[in-house]
Amino acid sequence: MTVTLEKSVEDFIATPRQLFIGGRWVHAASGKTFATPNPATGETLANIAEADAEDVDRAVRAARAAFDGPWSRLTASERGRIIWRIGDLIDEHADELAQLESLDNGKPLAVARAADIPLAAELFRYMAGWATKLEGNTIALSVPYMPGAEFHAYTLREPIGVVAQIIPWNFPLLMAAWKLGPALATGNTVILKPAEQTPLSALRLAEIMAEAGLPDGVVNVLPGYGETAGAALAAHDGVDKVAFTGSTEVGKLIVQAAAGNLKKVSLELGGKSPNIVFDDVDPALAIPGAANAIFFNHGQCCVAGSRLFVQESRFDEVVEGVATIARGIKLGSGLDPDTQMGPLVSDEQLRRVTGFLDSGRTDGARTVAGGNRHGERGYFVEPTVITDTSPDMAVVREEIFGPVVVASPFSTLDEIADQANATTFGLGAGIWTRDVSKAHALAKRIRAGTVWINCYNVFDAALPFGGYKQSGWGREMGHEVLEAYTEVKAICTQLHI
Ligand code: NAI
Ligand code: MG
């Protein structure tokens, strides 16, 4: 059984989609198109114009014209009101957007409706408020080589300019919101490149943003591939900043490409986040918590709790509890209301994740739940729990980005602090205990951007998110993200002249 698609969704996917440049829908300069598949079946869902370098040039020109022109002439309040309206329109079209997201990405419709879409709306509204609250400082000067001189010195916080934003496929609309909200609130203009696997909701968002009153050219949307459109954006001399979310490997390529004109860079990359369960905690809380930490969004979360550590005396109980949940999860199409976990996003991800499952077996780890592809159609993988690992195994070291958790026991706080940090990543961590002093002592020692205590996967537009180490540069959300989208200008006036 599947839900009936809204008429607007059927029409949207039936119409070949174009690029959105300068407020207009246009064909790619090359005339090329690409197909986005339905991950539940592998069949083509929709055809989309494929942007490349020439389209990037056009979009950069449009973004520059909007930055120099209409966008910079709006008051902060007018800017904020448009951004707020984008949030409200997302809510108005929530059912439709949730269906598009579920179709294109594979996630259960109910999850898109309860999490992705409202979080995106909230993000825009939170950021709308910042538009009127960007402030500089006045600063007292004491210049030693100008005795007696007096100054009036202050700072202005200004937009960086034309920003390229390259986003992934795991939360397509939400990642667009995380990127666009702060860029717009601070007065930048944008070229957004959605992931080639999931371009649909960003294209619908372009229509919504126009309806909200965003001037032409302020946001341009260029669906296309990373190696072509993405690389051209990251390297373009007319782009002042690039913001990227995706693999650590591509994050490093972005940094190299950005070096040409030393554009500003912010990165939100991969993770291998530890989720740590102490033996004092109620297993009825920790077991579903640990399962949610890894299985939410089919494990396709940069911050997935993919390394589960359980204190020795409860190890078997917690691992068996998570394995029991894993075995009971109902896999199916995201549009089937009974589905608890949908397919992975693509054939490529299916092959990556099953490759890790094979490598775990070859390396001698034990699979206690799942471990295989599910079915023959679509890109489904069984929720998987692996034990008996060693620290050098690929399943322990590398980001799998699928519903696969590796579990191991620990004994002391010192030992677990070291193990938690024994990774090149530093995105998130979970701690489950009733002992507040233990929780905060460990939270302080963990080298990661987010630490959740007795919860996991709690996101809020007000809570900054980002990575230590190779998990990224800079923070998204919260007021911290404003730093990533503004330049600070110091202005110094000598008085009594
Ligand atoms: P990816 O990093 O290749 O893709 C993310 C985005 O970057 C997409 O929009 C893509 O078109 C673009 N891109 C790819 N190559 C580019 C290049 N050379 N220059 C500019 N843009 C480029 O991720 P992919 O291949 O989809 O997934 C591979 C692995 O990456 C996953 O298995 C997972 O481990 C990790 N990943 C992490 C994400 C996160 O949220 N941190 C999100 C997606 C993937
Ligand atoms: Mg890739």
mmCIF file with all atom_site columns, C-alpha atoms in Angstrom, residues 15-19 26-36 44 46-52 55 196 199 223-225:
data_model
loop_
_atom_site.group_PDB
_atom_site.id
_atom_site.type_symbol
_atom_site.label_atom_id
_atom_site.label_alt_id
_atom_site.label_comp_id
_atom_site.label_asym_id
_atom_site.label_entity_id
_atom_site.label_seq_id
_atom_site.pdbx_PDB_ins_code
_atom_site.Cartn_x
_atom_site.Cartn_y
_atom_site.Cartn_z
_atom_site.occupancy
_atom_site.B_iso_or_equiv
_atom_site.pdbx_formal_charge
_atom_site.auth_seq_id
_atom_site.auth_comp_id
_atom_site.auth_asym_id
_atom_site.auth_atom_id
_atom_site.pdbx_PDB_model_num
ATOM 1  C CA . THR A 1 15  ? 7.293  18.160 -16.054 1.00 0.00 ? 15  THR A CA 1
ATOM 2  C CA . PRO A 1 16  ? 10.984 18.139 -17.043 1.00 0.00 ? 16  PRO A CA 1
ATOM 3  C CA . ARG A 1 17  ? 12.626 20.534 -14.589 1.00 0.00 ? 17  ARG A CA 1
ATOM 4  C CA . GLN A 1 18  ? 14.947 23.342 -15.603 1.00 0.00 ? 18  GLN A CA 1
ATOM 5  C CA . LEU A 1 19  ? 17.670 25.415 -13.949 1.00 0.00 ? 19  LEU A CA 1
ATOM 6  C CA . VAL A 1 26  ? 16.106 28.012 -18.241 1.00 0.00 ? 26  VAL A CA 1
ATOM 7  C CA . HIS A 1 27  ? 17.507 25.021 -20.099 1.00 0.00 ? 27  HIS A CA 1
ATOM 8  C CA . ALA A 1 28  ? 21.114 24.024 -19.451 1.00 0.00 ? 28  ALA A CA 1
ATOM 9  C CA . ALA A 1 29  ? 23.463 25.669 -21.969 1.00 0.00 ? 29  ALA A CA 1
ATOM 10 C CA . SER A 1 30  ? 24.491 22.189 -23.130 1.00 0.00 ? 30  SER A CA 1
ATOM 11 C CA . GLY A 1 31  ? 20.847 21.108 -23.454 1.00 0.00 ? 31  GLY A CA 1
ATOM 12 C CA . LYS A 1 32  ? 21.728 18.046 -21.348 1.00 0.00 ? 32  LYS A CA 1
ATOM 13 C CA . THR A 1 33  ? 19.412 16.472 -18.798 1.00 0.00 ? 33  THR A CA 1
ATOM 14 C CA . PHE A 1 34  ? 19.813 13.743 -16.183 1.00 0.00 ? 34  PHE A CA 1
ATOM 15 C CA . ALA A 1 35  ? 17.418 11.387 -14.436 1.00 0.00 ? 35  ALA A CA 1
ATOM 16 C CA . THR A 1 36  ? 16.805 11.211 -10.711 1.00 0.00 ? 36  THR A CA 1
ATOM 17 C CA . THR A 1 44  ? 13.414 7.090  -13.234 1.00 0.00 ? 44  THR A CA 1
ATOM 18 C CA . ALA A 1 46  ? 11.974 12.751 -13.055 1.00 0.00 ? 46  ALA A CA 1
ATOM 19 C CA . ASN A 1 47  ? 14.235 14.369 -15.638 1.00 0.00 ? 47  ASN A CA 1
ATOM 20 C CA . ILE A 1 48  ? 16.215 17.468 -14.770 1.00 0.00 ? 48  ILE A CA 1
ATOM 21 C CA . ALA A 1 49  ? 18.341 19.955 -16.706 1.00 0.00 ? 49  ALA A CA 1
ATOM 22 C CA . GLU A 1 50  ? 22.018 19.316 -15.989 1.00 0.00 ? 50  GLU A CA 1
ATOM 23 C CA . ALA A 1 51  ? 24.070 22.393 -15.135 1.00 0.00 ? 51  ALA A CA 1
ATOM 24 C CA . ASP A 1 52  ? 27.729 22.696 -16.062 1.00 0.00 ? 52  ASP A CA 1
ATOM 25 C CA . ASP A 1 55  ? 25.483 27.678 -16.478 1.00 0.00 ? 55  ASP A CA 1
ATOM 26 C CA . GLU A 1 196 ? 22.373 14.955 -8.199  1.00 0.00 ? 196 GLU A CA 1
ATOM 27 C CA . PRO A 1 199 ? 17.298 17.755 -6.809  1.00 0.00 ? 199 PRO A CA 1
ATOM 28 C CA . PRO A 1 223 ? 21.057 20.843 -10.299 1.00 0.00 ? 223 PRO A CA 1
ATOM 29 C CA . GLY A 1 224 ? 23.985 18.895 -11.691 1.00 0.00 ? 224 GLY A CA 1
ATOM 30 C CA . TYR A 1 225 ? 26.870 16.619 -10.870 1.00 0.00 ? 225 TYR A CA 1
#
